[in-house]
Short mmCIF file of C-alpha atoms and ligand atoms in Angstrom, two decimals:
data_model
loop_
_atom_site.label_atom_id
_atom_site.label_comp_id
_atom_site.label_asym_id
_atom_site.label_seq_id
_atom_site.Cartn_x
_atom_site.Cartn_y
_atom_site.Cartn_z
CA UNK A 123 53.88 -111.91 9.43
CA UNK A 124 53.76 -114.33 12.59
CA UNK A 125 51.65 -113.29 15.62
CA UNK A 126 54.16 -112.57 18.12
CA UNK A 127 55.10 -111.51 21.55
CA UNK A 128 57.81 -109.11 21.09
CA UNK A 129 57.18 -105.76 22.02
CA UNK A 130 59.48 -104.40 19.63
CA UNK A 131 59.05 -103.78 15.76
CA UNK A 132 61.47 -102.11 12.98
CA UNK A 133 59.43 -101.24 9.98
CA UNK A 134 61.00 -99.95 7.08
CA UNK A 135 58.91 -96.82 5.33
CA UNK A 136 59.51 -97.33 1.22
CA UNK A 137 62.60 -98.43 -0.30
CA UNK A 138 65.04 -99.54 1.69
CA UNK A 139 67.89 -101.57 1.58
CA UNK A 140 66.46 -105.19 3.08
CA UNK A 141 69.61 -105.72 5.06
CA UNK A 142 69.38 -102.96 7.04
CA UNK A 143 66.17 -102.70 9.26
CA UNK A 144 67.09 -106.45 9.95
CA UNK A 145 70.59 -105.54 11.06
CA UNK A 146 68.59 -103.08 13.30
CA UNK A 147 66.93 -105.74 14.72
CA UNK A 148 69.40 -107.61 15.41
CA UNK A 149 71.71 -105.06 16.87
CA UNK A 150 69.00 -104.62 19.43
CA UNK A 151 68.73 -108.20 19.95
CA UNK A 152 72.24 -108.94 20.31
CA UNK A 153 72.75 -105.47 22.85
CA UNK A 154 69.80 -105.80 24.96
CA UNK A 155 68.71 -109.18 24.72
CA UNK A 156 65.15 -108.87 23.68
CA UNK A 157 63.22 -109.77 20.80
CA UNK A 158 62.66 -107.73 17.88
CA UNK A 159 59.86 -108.30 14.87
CA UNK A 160 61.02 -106.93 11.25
CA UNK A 161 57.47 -105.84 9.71
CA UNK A 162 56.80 -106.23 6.19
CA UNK A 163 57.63 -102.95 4.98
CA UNK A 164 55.25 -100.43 4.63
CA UNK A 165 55.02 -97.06 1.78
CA UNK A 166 56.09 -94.04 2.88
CA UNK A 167 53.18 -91.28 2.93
CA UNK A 168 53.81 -88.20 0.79
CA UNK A 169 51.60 -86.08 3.03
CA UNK A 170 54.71 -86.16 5.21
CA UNK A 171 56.77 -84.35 2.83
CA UNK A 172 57.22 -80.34 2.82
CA UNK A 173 57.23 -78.58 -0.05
CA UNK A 174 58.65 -75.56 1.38
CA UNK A 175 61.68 -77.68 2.96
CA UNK A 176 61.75 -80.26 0.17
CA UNK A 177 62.14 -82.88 3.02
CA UNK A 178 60.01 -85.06 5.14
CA UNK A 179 58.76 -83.62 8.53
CA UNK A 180 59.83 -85.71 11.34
CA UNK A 181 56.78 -84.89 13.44
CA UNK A 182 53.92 -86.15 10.69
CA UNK A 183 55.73 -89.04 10.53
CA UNK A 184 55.28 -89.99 13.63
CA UNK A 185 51.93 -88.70 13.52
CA UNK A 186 51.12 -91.13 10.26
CA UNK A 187 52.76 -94.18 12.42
CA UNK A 188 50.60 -93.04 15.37
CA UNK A 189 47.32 -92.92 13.48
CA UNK A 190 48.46 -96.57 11.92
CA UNK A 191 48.58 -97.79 15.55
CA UNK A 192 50.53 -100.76 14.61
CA UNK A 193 49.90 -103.44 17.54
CA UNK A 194 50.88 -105.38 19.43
CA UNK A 195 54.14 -103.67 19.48
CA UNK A 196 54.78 -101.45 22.32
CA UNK A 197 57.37 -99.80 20.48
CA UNK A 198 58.22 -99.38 16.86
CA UNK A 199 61.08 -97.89 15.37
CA UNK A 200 60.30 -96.76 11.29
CA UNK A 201 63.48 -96.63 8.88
CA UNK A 202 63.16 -94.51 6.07
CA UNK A 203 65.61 -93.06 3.42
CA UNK A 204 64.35 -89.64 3.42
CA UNK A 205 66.08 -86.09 4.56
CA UNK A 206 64.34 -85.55 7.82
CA UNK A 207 63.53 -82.38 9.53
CA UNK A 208 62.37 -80.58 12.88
CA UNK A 209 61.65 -77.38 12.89
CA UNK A 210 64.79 -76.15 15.27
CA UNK A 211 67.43 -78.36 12.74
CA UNK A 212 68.37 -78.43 9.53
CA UNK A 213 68.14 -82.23 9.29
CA UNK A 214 67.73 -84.84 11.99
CA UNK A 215 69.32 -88.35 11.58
CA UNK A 216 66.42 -89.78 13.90
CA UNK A 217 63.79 -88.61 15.86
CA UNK A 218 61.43 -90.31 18.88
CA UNK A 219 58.43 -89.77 20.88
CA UNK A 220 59.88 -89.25 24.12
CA UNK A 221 59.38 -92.51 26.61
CA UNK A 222 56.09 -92.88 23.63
CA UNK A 223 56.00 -95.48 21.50
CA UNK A 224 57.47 -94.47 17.49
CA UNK A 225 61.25 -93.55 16.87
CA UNK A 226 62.48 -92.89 13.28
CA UNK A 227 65.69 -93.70 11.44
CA UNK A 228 66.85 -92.00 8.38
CA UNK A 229 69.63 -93.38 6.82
CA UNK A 230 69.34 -90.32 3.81
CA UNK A 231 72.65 -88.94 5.43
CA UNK A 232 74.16 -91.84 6.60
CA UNK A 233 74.90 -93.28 2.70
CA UNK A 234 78.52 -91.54 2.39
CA UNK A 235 79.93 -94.60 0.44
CA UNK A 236 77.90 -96.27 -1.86
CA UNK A 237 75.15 -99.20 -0.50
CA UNK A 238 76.45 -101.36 -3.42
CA UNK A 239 80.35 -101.08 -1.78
CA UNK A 240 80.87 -103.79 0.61
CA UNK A 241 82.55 -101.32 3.28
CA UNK A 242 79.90 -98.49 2.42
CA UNK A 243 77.08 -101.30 3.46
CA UNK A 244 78.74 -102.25 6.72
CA UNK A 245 79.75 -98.78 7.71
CA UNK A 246 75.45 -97.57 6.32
CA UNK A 247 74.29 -101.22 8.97
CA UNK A 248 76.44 -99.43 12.06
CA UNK A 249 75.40 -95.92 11.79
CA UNK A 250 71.98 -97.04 10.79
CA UNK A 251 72.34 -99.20 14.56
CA UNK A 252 74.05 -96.62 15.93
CA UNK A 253 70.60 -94.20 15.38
CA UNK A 254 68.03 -96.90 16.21
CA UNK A 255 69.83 -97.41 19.43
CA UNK A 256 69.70 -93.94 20.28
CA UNK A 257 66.11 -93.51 19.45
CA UNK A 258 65.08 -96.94 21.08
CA UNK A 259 66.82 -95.33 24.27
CA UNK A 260 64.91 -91.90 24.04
CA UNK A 261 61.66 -94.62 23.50
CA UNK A 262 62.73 -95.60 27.03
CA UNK A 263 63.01 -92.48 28.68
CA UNK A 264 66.38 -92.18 28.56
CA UNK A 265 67.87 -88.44 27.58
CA UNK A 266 71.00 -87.27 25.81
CA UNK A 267 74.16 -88.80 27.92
CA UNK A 268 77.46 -85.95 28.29
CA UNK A 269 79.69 -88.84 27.15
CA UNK A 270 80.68 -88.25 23.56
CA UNK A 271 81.67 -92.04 23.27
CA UNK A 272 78.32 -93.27 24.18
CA UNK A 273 75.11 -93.98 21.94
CA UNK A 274 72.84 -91.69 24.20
CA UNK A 275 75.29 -89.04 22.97
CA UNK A 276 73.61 -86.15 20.92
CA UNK A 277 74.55 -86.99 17.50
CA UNK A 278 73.77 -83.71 14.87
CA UNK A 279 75.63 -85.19 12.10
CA UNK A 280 78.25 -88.32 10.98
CA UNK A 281 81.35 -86.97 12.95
CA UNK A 282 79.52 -87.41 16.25
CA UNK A 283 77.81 -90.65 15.12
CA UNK A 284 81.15 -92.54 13.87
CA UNK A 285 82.51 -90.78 17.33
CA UNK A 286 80.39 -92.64 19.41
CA UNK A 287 80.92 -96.15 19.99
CA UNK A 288 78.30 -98.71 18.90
CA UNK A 289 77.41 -99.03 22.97
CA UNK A 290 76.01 -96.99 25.57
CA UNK A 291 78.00 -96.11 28.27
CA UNK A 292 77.52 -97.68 32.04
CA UNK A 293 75.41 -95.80 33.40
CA UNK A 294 72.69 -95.83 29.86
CA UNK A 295 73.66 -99.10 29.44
CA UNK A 296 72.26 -100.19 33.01
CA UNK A 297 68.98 -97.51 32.48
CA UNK A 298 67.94 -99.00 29.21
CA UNK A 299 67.98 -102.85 30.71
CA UNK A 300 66.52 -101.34 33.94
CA UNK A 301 63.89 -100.09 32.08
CA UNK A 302 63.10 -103.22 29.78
CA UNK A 303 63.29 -105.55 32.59
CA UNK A 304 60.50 -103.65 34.43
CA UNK A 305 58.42 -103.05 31.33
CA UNK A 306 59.22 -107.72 30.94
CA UNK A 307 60.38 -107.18 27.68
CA UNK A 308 63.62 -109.06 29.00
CA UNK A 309 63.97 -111.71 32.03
CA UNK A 310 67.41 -110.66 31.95
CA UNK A 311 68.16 -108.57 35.56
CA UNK A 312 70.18 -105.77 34.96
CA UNK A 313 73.99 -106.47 36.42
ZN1 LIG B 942 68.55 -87.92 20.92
ZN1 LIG B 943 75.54 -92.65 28.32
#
């Protein structure tokens, strides 16, 4: 791994399709204009699974990545295929720390086609965007936009997800690059 400036990472947590945390990255890249690292992946910890639930809890996740204090990223966004939970859902297709620092991305529920059809990887890379976007705008204090079309969108399961377009809206759209360009993760002035 290169030393490096970017105040973004995507990490993938166990197996994972390679493609996919890089198509993260560079959905974030080509949206927002800033650089994004893809870490060498790292294993998922079983103390984060829940034998009662029989899925992985959401919160010690982000506990694990906390207490791993990967630096110098300022953010990090973990992809994982695992069922994820919170305690007030069934499943969660992401979760983040709330303008903190770790977002996760399952792509368990995502996989309605098969990874090894051509369509079923494409459609897996744009939801899997679709979630990191919405979990790299909660990462930057942004909270759940009324417009179903946008990425800020609450999205429980796929039908919202596909719903949404693979954009924020305006007014997101302006507070995400707002936000970056004051943190100087971008040069780019928000229009
Ligand atoms: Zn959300
Ligand atoms: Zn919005």
């Amino acid at each position: 791994m290169n030393v490096s400036t970017s105040r973004i990472g995507v990490v993938a947590l166990g197996e994972i399709p390679e493609l996919i945390p890089l198509s993260i990255a560079a959905h974030i890249q080509g949206m927002l204009h800033v650089d994004v690292d893809v870490l060498t992946s790292l294993p998922l910890p079983s103390a984060a699974f829940d034998q009662g639930r029989l899925q992985y809890s959401a919160s010690r996740l982000l506990q694990h990545l906390e207490a791993l204090s990967l630096s110098p990223w300022k953010k990090m966004i973990a992809v994982l295929d695992a069922d994820l939970f919170v305690p007030i859902f069934t499943h969660v297709l992401g979760e983040a720390q709330q303008a903190g620092k770790h977002a996760l991305v399952s792509i368990y529920r995502l996989k309605t086609q098969g990874v090894d059809h051509p369509s079923g990887l494409s459609l897996l890379m744009e939801r899997a965007a679709k979630v990191a976007l919405h979990e790299l705008g909660h990462l930057y204090d942004l909270h759940h936009c009324t417009d179903p079309g946008c990425l800020m969108h609450f999205a429980g399961g796929l039908e919202d997800l596909d719903g949404a377009l693979l954009d924020y809206c305006n007014y997101c759209r302006i507070y995400i690059r707002d936000a970056l360009f004051r943190k100087g993760v971008t040069t780019d002035e928000p229009e």
